[in-house]
PQR file of N, CA, C, O and H, with PARSE charges and radii, in Angstrom:
ATOM      1  N   MET A   1       1.090  -1.240   0.018 -0.4000 1.5000
ATOM      2  CA  MET A   1      -0.133  -0.251   0.167 -0.0000 2.0000
ATOM      3  C   MET A   1       0.891   1.494  -0.166  0.5500 1.7000
ATOM      4  O   MET A   1       1.877   1.797   0.507 -0.5500 1.4000
ATOM      5  N   ASN A   2       0.559   2.013  -0.838 -0.4000 1.5000
ATOM      6  CA  ASN A   2       1.352   3.078  -1.146 -0.0000 2.0000
ATOM      7  C   ASN A   2       0.765   4.181  -0.203  0.5500 1.7000
ATOM      8  O   ASN A   2      -0.157   3.884   0.556 -0.5500 1.4000
ATOM      9  H   ASN A   2      -0.241   1.767  -1.384  0.4000 1.0000
ATOM     10  N   LYS A   3       1.298   5.495  -0.235 -0.4000 1.5000
ATOM     11  CA  LYS A   3       0.808   7.010   0.432 -0.0000 2.0000
ATOM     12  C   LYS A   3       1.364   7.780  -0.366  0.5500 1.7000
ATOM     13  O   LYS A   3       2.487   7.695  -0.863 -0.5500 1.4000
ATOM     14  H   LYS A   3       2.047   5.736  -0.852  0.4000 1.0000
ATOM     15  N   ILE A   4       0.126   8.983  -0.573 -0.4000 1.5000
ATOM     16  CA  ILE A   4       0.618  10.144  -1.498 -0.0000 2.0000
ATOM     17  C   ILE A   4      -0.218  11.018  -0.611  0.5500 1.7000
ATOM     18  O   ILE A   4      -1.071  10.579   0.160 -0.5500 1.4000
ATOM     19  H   ILE A   4      -0.786   9.052  -0.170  0.4000 1.0000
ATOM     20  N   TYR A   5       0.147  12.561  -0.805 -0.4000 1.5000
ATOM     21  CA  TYR A   5      -0.019  13.496   0.010 -0.0000 2.0000
ATOM     22  C   TYR A   5      -0.275  14.709  -1.197  0.5500 1.7000
ATOM     23  O   TYR A   5       0.423  15.241  -2.061 -0.5500 1.4000
ATOM     24  H   TYR A   5       0.840  12.917  -1.432  0.4000 1.0000
ATOM     25  N   LEU A   6      -1.673  14.815  -0.733 -0.4000 1.5000
ATOM     26  CA  LEU A   6      -2.495  16.142  -1.228 -0.0000 2.0000
ATOM     27  C   LEU A   6      -2.802  17.291  -0.769  0.5500 1.7000
ATOM     28  O   LEU A   6      -3.592  17.538   0.143 -0.5500 1.4000
ATOM     29  H   LEU A   6      -2.240  14.383  -0.032  0.4000 1.0000
ATOM     30  N   MET A   7      -2.095  18.116  -1.481 -0.4000 1.5000
ATOM     31  CA  MET A   7      -2.019  19.793  -1.031 -0.0000 2.0000
ATOM     32  C   MET A   7      -2.855  20.807  -1.616  0.5500 1.7000
ATOM     33  O   MET A   7      -2.742  21.057  -2.816 -0.5500 1.4000
ATOM     34  H   MET A   7      -1.453  17.916  -2.221  0.4000 1.0000
ATOM     35  N   SER A   8      -3.598  21.355  -0.964 -0.4000 1.5000
ATOM     36  CA  SER A   8      -4.332  22.110  -1.433 -0.0000 2.0000
ATOM     37  C   SER A   8      -4.573  23.587  -0.999  0.5500 1.7000
ATOM     38  O   SER A   8      -5.134  23.842   0.066 -0.5500 1.4000
ATOM     39  H   SER A   8      -3.689  21.152   0.010  0.4000 1.0000
ATOM     40  N   ILE A   9      -4.121  24.583  -1.879 -0.4000 1.5000
ATOM     41  CA  ILE A   9      -4.047  25.872  -1.179 -0.0000 2.0000
ATOM     42  C   ILE A   9      -5.127  26.468  -1.478  0.5500 1.7000
ATOM     43  O   ILE A   9      -5.737  26.260  -2.527 -0.5500 1.4000
ATOM     44  H   ILE A   9      -3.666  24.376  -2.745  0.4000 1.0000
ATOM     45  N   THR A  10      -5.598  27.539  -0.294 -0.4000 1.5000
ATOM     46  CA  THR A  10      -6.674  28.238  -0.379 -0.0000 2.0000
ATOM     47  C   THR A  10      -6.482  29.910  -0.504  0.5500 1.7000
ATOM     48  O   THR A  10      -5.303  30.137  -0.232 -0.5500 1.4000
ATOM     49  H   THR A  10      -5.102  27.708   0.558  0.4000 1.0000
ATOM     50  N   LYS A  11      -7.009  30.848  -0.734 -0.4000 1.5000
ATOM     51  CA  LYS A  11      -6.692  31.876  -0.793 -0.0000 2.0000
ATOM     52  C   LYS A  11      -7.707  32.722   0.160  0.5500 1.7000
ATOM     53  O   LYS A  11      -8.867  32.843  -0.235 -0.5500 1.4000
ATOM     54  H   LYS A  11      -7.967  30.663  -0.954  0.4000 1.0000
ATOM     55  N   ARG A  12      -7.386  33.215   1.194 -0.4000 1.5000
ATOM     56  CA  ARG A  12      -8.378  34.378   1.697 -0.0000 2.0000
ATOM     57  C   ARG A  12      -7.904  35.736   1.842  0.5500 1.7000
ATOM     58  O   ARG A  12      -6.844  36.066   2.375 -0.5500 1.4000
ATOM     59  H   ARG A  12      -6.444  33.117   1.514  0.4000 1.0000
ATOM     60  N   VAL A  13      -9.077  36.768   1.142 -0.4000 1.5000
ATOM     61  CA  VAL A  13      -8.680  37.923   1.108 -0.0000 2.0000
ATOM     62  C   VAL A  13      -9.440  38.809   2.277  0.5500 1.7000
ATOM     63  O   VAL A  13     -10.657  38.863   2.452 -0.5500 1.4000
ATOM     64  H   VAL A  13      -9.938  36.499   0.709  0.4000 1.0000
ATOM     65  N   ASP A  14      -8.409  39.493   3.036 -0.4000 1.5000
ATOM     66  CA  ASP A  14      -8.540  40.303   4.076 -0.0000 2.0000
ATOM     67  C   ASP A  14      -9.731  41.141   4.052  0.5500 1.7000
ATOM     68  O   ASP A  14      -9.675  41.926   3.106 -0.5500 1.4000
ATOM     69  H   ASP A  14      -7.420  39.449   2.894  0.4000 1.0000
ATOM     70  N   GLY A  15     -10.621  41.239   4.641 -0.4000 1.5000
ATOM     71  CA  GLY A  15     -12.258  42.064   4.368 -0.0000 2.0000
ATOM     72  C   GLY A  15     -13.243  41.746   3.695  0.5500 1.7000
ATOM     73  O   GLY A  15     -14.290  42.393   3.646 -0.5500 1.4000
ATOM     74  H   GLY A  15     -10.666  40.601   5.409  0.4000 1.0000
ATOM     75  N   GLN A  16     -12.978  40.587   3.033 -0.4000 1.5000
ATOM     76  CA  GLN A  16     -13.988  39.457   2.397 -0.0000 2.0000
ATOM     77  C   GLN A  16     -14.133  38.390   2.970  0.5500 1.7000
ATOM     78  O   GLN A  16     -13.187  38.023   3.666 -0.5500 1.4000
ATOM     79  H   GLN A  16     -12.128  40.062   3.072  0.4000 1.0000
ATOM     80  N   GLU A  17     -15.361  37.502   2.890 -0.4000 1.5000
ATOM     81  CA  GLU A  17     -15.653  36.144   3.519 -0.0000 2.0000
ATOM     82  C   GLU A  17     -15.266  35.089   3.085  0.5500 1.7000
ATOM     83  O   GLU A  17     -15.201  33.973   3.602 -0.5500 1.4000
ATOM     84  H   GLU A  17     -16.131  37.799   2.325  0.4000 1.0000
ATOM     85  N   CYS A  18     -14.807  35.741   1.373 -0.4000 1.5000
ATOM     86  CA  CYS A  18     -14.766  34.495   0.473 -0.0000 2.0000
ATOM     87  C   CYS A  18     -13.638  33.857   0.439  0.5500 1.7000
ATOM     88  O   CYS A  18     -12.727  34.539   0.911 -0.5500 1.4000
ATOM     89  H   CYS A  18     -14.860  36.647   0.954  0.4000 1.0000
ATOM     90  N   GLU A  19     -13.170  32.343  -0.095 -0.4000 1.5000
ATOM     91  CA  GLU A  19     -12.399  32.118  -0.330 -0.0000 2.0000
ATOM     92  C   GLU A  19     -12.199  31.283  -1.713  0.5500 1.7000
ATOM     93  O   GLU A  19     -13.101  30.548  -2.115 -0.5500 1.4000
ATOM     94  H   GLU A  19     -13.910  31.789  -0.477  0.4000 1.0000
ATOM     95  N   GLN A  20     -10.895  31.441  -2.467 -0.4000 1.5000
ATOM     96  CA  GLN A  20     -10.720  30.805  -3.823 -0.0000 2.0000
ATOM     97  C   GLN A  20      -9.649  29.715  -3.066  0.5500 1.7000
ATOM     98  O   GLN A  20      -8.790  29.692  -2.185 -0.5500 1.4000
ATOM     99  H   GLN A  20     -10.163  32.038  -2.140  0.4000 1.0000
ATOM    100  N   GLN A  21     -10.399  28.736  -4.154 -0.4000 1.5000
ATOM    101  CA  GLN A  21      -9.231  27.941  -4.532 -0.0000 2.0000
ATOM    102  C   GLN A  21      -7.614  27.988  -5.526  0.5500 1.7000
ATOM    103  O   GLN A  21      -7.503  27.740  -6.727 -0.5500 1.4000
ATOM    104  H   GLN A  21     -11.097  28.755  -4.870  0.4000 1.0000
ATOM    105  N   VAL A  22      -6.962  28.223  -4.951 -0.4000 1.5000
ATOM    106  CA  VAL A  22      -5.853  28.584  -5.925 -0.0000 2.0000
ATOM    107  C   VAL A  22      -5.201  27.324  -6.634  0.5500 1.7000
ATOM    108  O   VAL A  22      -5.122  27.189  -7.855 -0.5500 1.4000
ATOM    109  H   VAL A  22      -7.053  28.425  -3.976  0.4000 1.0000
ATOM    110  N   LYS A  23      -4.723  26.374  -5.632 -0.4000 1.5000
ATOM    111  CA  LYS A  23      -4.223  25.432  -6.743 -0.0000 2.0000
ATOM    112  C   LYS A  23      -3.921  23.557  -5.892  0.5500 1.7000
ATOM    113  O   LYS A  23      -4.422  23.426  -4.776 -0.5500 1.4000
ATOM    114  H   LYS A  23      -4.787  26.485  -4.640  0.4000 1.0000
ATOM    115  N   GLU A  24      -3.523  22.915  -6.198 -0.4000 1.5000
ATOM    116  CA  GLU A  24      -3.355  21.823  -5.776 -0.0000 2.0000
ATOM    117  C   GLU A  24      -2.278  20.826  -6.511  0.5500 1.7000
ATOM    118  O   GLU A  24      -2.107  20.593  -7.708 -0.5500 1.4000
ATOM    119  H   GLU A  24      -3.116  23.021  -7.105  0.4000 1.0000
ATOM    120  N   LYS A  25      -1.686  20.379  -5.462 -0.4000 1.5000
ATOM    121  CA  LYS A  25      -0.323  19.447  -5.650 -0.0000 2.0000
ATOM    122  C   LYS A  25      -0.612  18.109  -5.200  0.5500 1.7000
ATOM    123  O   LYS A  25      -1.642  17.997  -4.535 -0.5500 1.4000
ATOM    124  H   LYS A  25      -1.825  20.568  -4.490  0.4000 1.0000
ATOM    125  N   VAL A  26       0.159  16.923  -5.444 -0.4000 1.5000
ATOM    126  CA  VAL A  26       0.352  15.900  -5.354 -0.0000 2.0000
ATOM    127  C   VAL A  26       1.691  15.704  -5.070  0.5500 1.7000
ATOM    128  O   VAL A  26       2.586  16.105  -5.814 -0.5500 1.4000
ATOM    129  H   VAL A  26       0.996  17.014  -5.984  0.4000 1.0000
ATOM    130  N   PHE A  27       1.867  15.142  -4.090 -0.4000 1.5000
ATOM    131  CA  PHE A  27       3.499  14.893  -3.593 -0.0000 2.0000
ATOM    132  C   PHE A  27       3.639  13.209  -3.139  0.5500 1.7000
ATOM    133  O   PHE A  27       3.056  12.909  -2.097 -0.5500 1.4000
ATOM    134  H   PHE A  27       1.140  14.817  -3.486  0.4000 1.0000
ATOM    135  N   VAL A  28       4.308  12.216  -3.796 -0.4000 1.5000
ATOM    136  CA  VAL A  28       4.845  11.221  -3.494 -0.0000 2.0000
ATOM    137  C   VAL A  28       5.505  10.949  -2.076  0.5500 1.7000
ATOM    138  O   VAL A  28       5.221  10.032  -1.306 -0.5500 1.4000
ATOM    139  H   VAL A  28       4.782  12.459  -4.643  0.4000 1.0000
ATOM    140  N   LYS A  29       6.531  12.038  -1.891 -0.4000 1.5000
ATOM    141  CA  LYS A  29       7.264  11.750  -0.435 -0.0000 2.0000
ATOM    142  C   LYS A  29       6.699  12.740   0.542  0.5500 1.7000
ATOM    143  O   LYS A  29       6.092  13.698   0.065 -0.5500 1.4000
ATOM    144  H   LYS A  29       6.762  12.783  -2.517  0.4000 1.0000
ATOM    145  N   LYS A  30       6.816  12.640   1.843 -0.4000 1.5000
ATOM    146  CA  LYS A  30       6.616  13.869   2.670 -0.0000 2.0000
ATOM    147  C   LYS A  30       7.878  14.624   2.549  0.5500 1.7000
ATOM    148  O   LYS A  30       7.720  15.821   2.791 -0.5500 1.4000
ATOM    149  H   LYS A  30       7.309  11.861   2.231  0.4000 1.0000
ATOM    150  N   SER A  31       8.728  14.382   2.337 -0.4000 1.5000
ATOM    151  CA  SER A  31      10.396  15.080   2.263 -0.0000 2.0000
ATOM    152  C   SER A  31       9.875  16.328   1.453  0.5500 1.7000
ATOM    153  O   SER A  31       9.962  17.468   1.909 -0.5500 1.4000
ATOM    154  H   SER A  31       8.857  13.410   2.140  0.4000 1.0000
ATOM    155  N   LYS A  32       9.298  16.024   0.157 -0.4000 1.5000
ATOM    156  CA  LYS A  32       9.357  16.733  -0.939 -0.0000 2.0000
ATOM    157  C   LYS A  32       8.154  17.955  -0.586  0.5500 1.7000
ATOM    158  O   LYS A  32       8.273  19.154  -0.836 -0.5500 1.4000
ATOM    159  H   LYS A  32       9.228  15.098  -0.214  0.4000 1.0000
ATOM    160  N   LEU A  33       7.080  17.336   0.008 -0.4000 1.5000
ATOM    161  CA  LEU A  33       6.015  18.325   0.646 -0.0000 2.0000
ATOM    162  C   LEU A  33       6.536  19.475   1.708  0.5500 1.7000
ATOM    163  O   LEU A  33       6.236  20.668   1.762 -0.5500 1.4000
ATOM    164  H   LEU A  33       6.984  16.362   0.211  0.4000 1.0000
ATOM    165  N   LYS A  34       7.395  18.716   2.507 -0.4000 1.5000
ATOM    166  CA  LYS A  34       8.020  19.840   3.375 -0.0000 2.0000
ATOM    167  C   LYS A  34       9.183  20.603   2.857  0.5500 1.7000
ATOM    168  O   LYS A  34       9.431  21.574   3.572 -0.5500 1.4000
ATOM    169  H   LYS A  34       7.639  17.747   2.463  0.4000 1.0000
ATOM    170  N   GLU A  35      10.020  20.460   1.779 -0.4000 1.5000
ATOM    171  CA  GLU A  35      10.734  20.927   1.237 -0.0000 2.0000
ATOM    172  C   GLU A  35       9.843  22.232   0.481  0.5500 1.7000
ATOM    173  O   GLU A  35      10.079  23.432   0.617 -0.5500 1.4000
ATOM    174  H   GLU A  35       9.819  19.671   1.199  0.4000 1.0000
ATOM    175  N   TYR A  36       8.908  21.689  -0.232 -0.4000 1.5000
ATOM    176  CA  TYR A  36       8.379  22.656  -1.010 -0.0000 2.0000
ATOM    177  C   TYR A  36       7.624  24.166  -0.249  0.5500 1.7000
ATOM    178  O   TYR A  36       7.532  25.316  -0.679 -0.5500 1.4000
ATOM    179  H   TYR A  36       8.715  20.714  -0.343  0.4000 1.0000
ATOM    180  N   LEU A  37       7.148  23.497   1.114 -0.4000 1.5000
ATOM    181  CA  LEU A  37       6.323  24.470   1.752 -0.0000 2.0000
ATOM    182  C   LEU A  37       7.403  25.345   2.567  0.5500 1.7000
ATOM    183  O   LEU A  37       7.191  26.470   3.018 -0.5500 1.4000
ATOM    184  H   LEU A  37       7.223  22.563   1.463  0.4000 1.0000
ATOM    185  N   LYS A  38       8.521  24.661   2.661 -0.4000 1.5000
ATOM    186  CA  LYS A  38       9.332  25.483   3.348 -0.0000 2.0000
ATOM    187  C   LYS A  38      10.222  26.824   2.191  0.5500 1.7000
ATOM    188  O   LYS A  38      10.765  27.875   2.534 -0.5500 1.4000
ATOM    189  H   LYS A  38       8.694  23.747   2.295  0.4000 1.0000
ATOM    190  N   LYS A  39      10.077  26.293   0.960 -0.4000 1.5000
ATOM    191  CA  LYS A  39      10.341  27.097   0.145 -0.0000 2.0000
ATOM    192  C   LYS A  39       9.727  28.274  -0.118  0.5500 1.7000
ATOM    193  O   LYS A  39      10.211  29.391  -0.302 -0.5500 1.4000
ATOM    194  H   LYS A  39       9.636  25.440   0.682  0.4000 1.0000
ATOM    195  N   GLU A  40       8.560  27.884  -0.116 -0.4000 1.5000
ATOM    196  CA  GLU A  40       7.454  28.867  -0.385 -0.0000 2.0000
ATOM    197  C   GLU A  40       7.304  29.953   0.642  0.5500 1.7000
ATOM    198  O   GLU A  40       6.788  31.037   0.370 -0.5500 1.4000
ATOM    199  H   GLU A  40       8.167  26.977   0.033  0.4000 1.0000
ATOM    200  N   GLY A  41       7.863  29.571   2.076 -0.4000 1.5000
ATOM    201  CA  GLY A  41       7.318  30.387   3.114 -0.0000 2.0000
ATOM    202  C   GLY A  41       6.503  30.102   4.027  0.5500 1.7000
ATOM    203  O   GLY A  41       6.421  30.964   4.902 -0.5500 1.4000
ATOM    204  H   GLY A  41       8.282  28.690   2.297  0.4000 1.0000
ATOM    205  N   TYR A  42       5.877  29.221   4.146 -0.4000 1.5000
ATOM    206  CA  TYR A  42       4.743  28.412   4.597 -0.0000 2.0000
ATOM    207  C   TYR A  42       4.901  28.111   6.338  0.5500 1.7000
ATOM    208  O   TYR A  42       5.618  27.184   6.714 -0.5500 1.4000
ATOM    209  H   TYR A  42       5.944  28.522   3.435  0.4000 1.0000
ATOM    210  N   CYS A  43       4.325  28.793   7.113 -0.4000 1.5000
ATOM    211  CA  CYS A  43       4.610  28.542   8.431 -0.0000 2.0000
ATOM    212  C   CYS A  43       3.323  27.577   9.003  0.5500 1.7000
ATOM    213  O   CYS A  43       2.146  27.804   8.724 -0.5500 1.4000
ATOM    214  H   CYS A  43       3.743  29.547   6.807  0.4000 1.0000
ATOM    215  N   ARG A  44       3.807  26.426   9.882 -0.4000 1.5000
ATOM    216  CA  ARG A  44       2.913  25.463  10.416 -0.0000 2.0000
ATOM    217  C   ARG A  44       1.987  26.235  11.572  0.5500 1.7000
ATOM    218  O   ARG A  44       2.196  27.065  12.457 -0.5500 1.4000
ATOM    219  H   ARG A  44       4.764  26.242  10.108  0.4000 1.0000
ATOM    220  N   GLU A  45       0.959  25.564  11.111 -0.4000 1.5000
ATOM    221  CA  GLU A  45      -0.543  26.140  12.011 -0.0000 2.0000
ATOM    222  C   GLU A  45      -0.825  24.961  13.029  0.5500 1.7000
ATOM    223  O   GLU A  45      -0.615  24.926  14.241 -0.5500 1.4000
ATOM    224  H   GLU A  45       0.788  24.890  10.392  0.4000 1.0000
ATOM    225  N   SER A  46      -1.336  24.047  12.221 -0.4000 1.5000
ATOM    226  CA  SER A  46      -1.731  22.606  13.118 -0.0000 2.0000
ATOM    227  C   SER A  46      -0.887  21.501  12.212  0.5500 1.7000
ATOM    228  O   SER A  46       0.051  21.581  11.419 -0.5500 1.4000
ATOM    229  H   SER A  46      -1.506  24.075  11.236  0.4000 1.0000
ATOM    230  N   LYS A  47      -1.725  20.404  12.756 -0.4000 1.5000
ATOM    231  CA  LYS A  47      -0.710  19.112  12.026 -0.0000 2.0000
ATOM    232  C   LYS A  47      -0.925  19.010  10.773  0.5500 1.7000
ATOM    233  O   LYS A  47      -0.042  18.343  10.233 -0.5500 1.4000
ATOM    234  H   LYS A  47      -2.487  20.339  13.401  0.4000 1.0000
ATOM    235  N   ASN A  48      -1.927  19.480   9.881 -0.4000 1.5000
ATOM    236  CA  ASN A  48      -1.846  19.351   8.908 -0.0000 2.0000
ATOM    237  C   ASN A  48      -2.419  20.573   7.961  0.5500 1.7000
ATOM    238  O   ASN A  48      -3.238  20.555   7.042 -0.5500 1.4000
ATOM    239  H   ASN A  48      -2.644  20.022  10.319  0.4000 1.0000
ATOM    240  N   GLN A  49      -1.759  21.502   8.478 -0.4000 1.5000
ATOM    241  CA  GLN A  49      -2.398  23.192   8.329 -0.0000 2.0000
ATOM    242  C   GLN A  49      -1.525  23.891   8.301  0.5500 1.7000
ATOM    243  O   GLN A  49      -0.979  24.008   9.399 -0.5500 1.4000
ATOM    244  H   GLN A  49      -1.094  21.517   9.225  0.4000 1.0000
ATOM    245  N   TYR A  50      -0.915  24.698   7.175 -0.4000 1.5000
ATOM    246  CA  TYR A  50       0.253  25.472   7.136 -0.0000 2.0000
ATOM    247  C   TYR A  50      -0.401  27.255   6.646  0.5500 1.7000
ATOM    248  O   TYR A  50      -1.552  27.410   6.236 -0.5500 1.4000
ATOM    249  H   TYR A  50      -1.359  24.603   6.283  0.4000 1.0000
ATOM    250  N   VAL A  51       0.054  27.787   6.718 -0.4000 1.5000
ATOM    251  CA  VAL A  51      -0.333  29.385   6.736 -0.0000 2.0000
ATOM    252  C   VAL A  51       0.814  30.348   6.134  0.5500 1.7000
ATOM    253  O   VAL A  51       1.791  30.561   6.853 -0.5500 1.4000
ATOM    254  H   VAL A  51       0.989  27.662   7.051  0.4000 1.0000
ATOM    255  N   ARG A  52       0.758  30.877   4.992 -0.4000 1.5000
ATOM    256  CA  ARG A  52       1.492  32.336   4.580 -0.0000 2.0000
ATOM    257  C   ARG A  52       0.876  33.436   4.546  0.5500 1.7000
ATOM    258  O   ARG A  52      -0.254  33.474   4.059 -0.5500 1.4000
ATOM    259  H   ARG A  52      -0.035  30.704   4.408  0.4000 1.0000
ATOM    260  N   ILE A  53       1.506  34.614   5.075 -0.4000 1.5000
ATOM    261  CA  ILE A  53       0.524  36.157   5.135 -0.0000 2.0000
ATOM    262  C   ILE A  53       1.499  36.999   4.519  0.5500 1.7000
ATOM    263  O   ILE A  53       2.640  37.428   4.686 -0.5500 1.4000
ATOM    264  H   ILE A  53       2.423  34.584   5.470  0.4000 1.0000
ATOM    265  N   SER A  54       0.309  37.050   3.551 -0.4000 1.5000
ATOM    266  CA  SER A  54       1.143  38.465   2.689 -0.0000 2.0000
ATOM    267  C   SER A  54       0.722  40.048   2.823  0.5500 1.7000
ATOM    268  O   SER A  54       0.094  40.269   3.858 -0.5500 1.4000
ATOM    269  H   SER A  54      -0.619  36.701   3.416  0.4000 1.0000
ATOM    270  N   ALA A  55       0.901  40.978   2.142 -0.4000 1.5000
ATOM    271  CA  ALA A  55       0.265  41.871   2.272 -0.0000 2.0000
ATOM    272  C   ALA A  55      -1.264  42.409   1.831  0.5500 1.7000
ATOM    273  O   ALA A  55      -2.099  43.241   2.183 -0.5500 1.4000
ATOM    274  H   ALA A  55       1.411  40.798   1.301  0.4000 1.0000
ATOM    275  N   GLU A  56      -1.061  41.378   0.833 -0.4000 1.5000
ATOM    276  CA  GLU A  56      -3.010  41.421  -0.176 -0.0000 2.0000
ATOM    277  C   GLU A  56      -3.367  39.951   0.622  0.5500 1.7000
ATOM    278  O   GLU A  56      -4.432  39.770   0.031 -0.5500 1.4000
ATOM    279  H   GLU A  56      -0.382  40.702   0.547  0.4000 1.0000
ATOM    280  N   ALA A  57      -3.303  39.245   1.164 -0.4000 1.5000
ATOM    281  CA  ALA A  57      -4.029  38.099   1.005 -0.0000 2.0000
ATOM    282  C   ALA A  57      -3.115  37.054   2.424  0.5500 1.7000
ATOM    283  O   ALA A  57      -2.096  37.425   3.005 -0.5500 1.4000
ATOM    284  H   ALA A  57      -2.439  39.393   1.644  0.4000 1.0000
ATOM    285  N   MET A  58      -3.911  35.669   2.685 -0.4000 1.5000
ATOM    286  CA  MET A  58      -3.539  34.888   3.603 -0.0000 2.0000
ATOM    287  C   MET A  58      -3.728  33.625   2.579  0.5500 1.7000
ATOM    288  O   MET A  58      -4.602  33.495   1.723 -0.5500 1.4000
ATOM    289  H   MET A  58      -4.740  35.368   2.213  0.4000 1.0000
ATOM    290  N   TYR A  59      -2.731  32.791   2.888 -0.4000 1.5000
ATOM    291  CA  TYR A  59      -3.008  31.407   2.140 -0.0000 2.0000
ATOM    292  C   TYR A  59      -3.073  30.261   3.183  0.5500 1.7000
ATOM    293  O   TYR A  59      -2.531  30.210   4.287 -0.5500 1.4000
ATOM    294  H   TYR A  59      -2.021  32.896   3.585  0.4000 1.0000
ATOM    295  N   VAL A  60      -3.853  29.372   2.578 -0.4000 1.5000
ATOM    296  CA  VAL A  60      -3.833  28.535   3.642 -0.0000 2.0000
ATOM    297  C   VAL A  60      -3.632  27.055   3.168  0.5500 1.7000
ATOM    298  O   VAL A  60      -4.247  26.893   2.114 -0.5500 1.4000
ATOM    299  H   VAL A  60      -4.293  29.414   1.681  0.4000 1.0000
ATOM    300  N   VAL A  61      -3.163  26.231   3.466 -0.4000 1.5000
ATOM    301  CA  VAL A  61      -2.311  24.902   2.880 -0.0000 2.0000
ATOM    302  C   VAL A  61      -3.145  23.745   3.786  0.5500 1.7000
ATOM    303  O   VAL A  61      -2.873  23.475   4.956 -0.5500 1.4000
ATOM    304  H   VAL A  61      -2.664  26.363   4.322  0.4000 1.0000
ATOM    305  N   GLU A  62      -4.300  23.076   2.930 -0.4000 1.5000
ATOM    306  CA  GLU A  62      -4.606  21.854   3.974 -0.0000 2.0000
ATOM    307  C   GLU A  62      -4.117  20.724   3.376  0.5500 1.7000
ATOM    308  O   GLU A  62      -4.566  20.572   2.240 -0.5500 1.4000
ATOM    309  H   GLU A  62      -4.521  23.295   1.979  0.4000 1.0000
ATOM    310  N   ILE A  63      -3.321  19.841   3.758 -0.4000 1.5000
ATOM    311  CA  ILE A  63      -2.852  18.383   3.777 -0.0000 2.0000
ATOM    312  C   ILE A  63      -3.219  17.333   3.973  0.5500 1.7000
ATOM    313  O   ILE A  63      -3.099  16.931   5.131 -0.5500 1.4000
ATOM    314  H   ILE A  63      -2.956  19.965   4.681  0.4000 1.0000
ATOM    315  N   GLU A  64      -3.772  16.495   3.042 -0.4000 1.5000
ATOM    316  CA  GLU A  64      -4.378  15.072   3.218 -0.0000 2.0000
ATOM    317  C   GLU A  64      -3.369  13.881   2.684  0.5500 1.7000
ATOM    318  O   GLU A  64      -2.761  13.768   1.620 -0.5500 1.4000
ATOM    319  H   GLU A  64      -3.869  16.821   2.102  0.4000 1.0000
ATOM    320  N   LYS A  65      -3.422  13.212   3.609 -0.4000 1.5000
ATOM    321  CA  LYS A  65      -2.755  11.753   3.252 -0.0000 2.0000
ATOM    322  C   LYS A  65      -3.956  10.694   2.672  0.5500 1.7000
ATOM    323  O   LYS A  65      -5.033  10.370   3.172 -0.5500 1.4000
ATOM    324  H   LYS A  65      -3.916  13.303   4.473  0.4000 1.0000
ATOM    325  N   VAL A  66      -3.348  10.326   1.495 -0.4000 1.5000
ATOM    326  CA  VAL A  66      -4.266   9.436   1.048 -0.0000 2.0000
ATOM    327  C   VAL A  66      -3.561   8.021   0.826  0.5500 1.7000
ATOM    328  O   VAL A  66      -2.383   8.121   0.484 -0.5500 1.4000
ATOM    329  H   VAL A  66      -2.473  10.589   1.088  0.4000 1.0000
ATOM    330  N   LYS A  67      -3.987   6.897   0.938 -0.4000 1.5000
ATOM    331  CA  LYS A  67      -3.607   5.653   1.060 -0.0000 2.0000
ATOM    332  C   LYS A  67      -3.927   4.895  -0.360  0.5500 1.7000
ATOM    333  O   LYS A  67      -5.109   4.847  -0.697 -0.5500 1.4000
ATOM    334  H   LYS A  67      -4.944   6.816   1.216  0.4000 1.0000
ATOM    335  N   VAL A  68      -3.079   4.388  -1.085 -0.4000 1.5000
ATOM    336  CA  VAL A  68      -3.422   4.086  -2.365 -0.0000 2.0000
ATOM    337  C   VAL A  68      -3.145   2.353  -2.479  0.5500 1.7000
ATOM    338  O   VAL A  68      -2.111   1.948  -1.948 -0.5500 1.4000
ATOM    339  H   VAL A  68      -2.118   4.427  -0.811  0.4000 1.0000
ATOM    340  N   LYS A  69      -3.891   1.515  -3.041 -0.4000 1.5000
ATOM    341  CA  LYS A  69      -3.760   0.250  -2.913 -0.0000 2.0000
ATOM    342  C   LYS A  69      -3.319  -0.059  -4.160  0.5500 1.7000
ATOM    343  O   LYS A  69      -3.066  -1.227  -4.454 -0.5500 1.4000
ATOM    344  H   LYS A  69      -4.731   1.844  -3.472  0.4000 1.0000
TER
END
């Protein structure tokens, strides 16, 4: 049984309650996922959630581990 990591990024704009789905990515190795998050400047918020705050928006990453047979 293999595992993949599904990462989805959501953009939240300050002053608005709407959210926008920015992109989704799939990683085979957890180390590659963590390397990508570190390179992009995301900080860990909880177990499966990372956050990056910029001047115009807040980006929230949610990670889901999927087991594939």
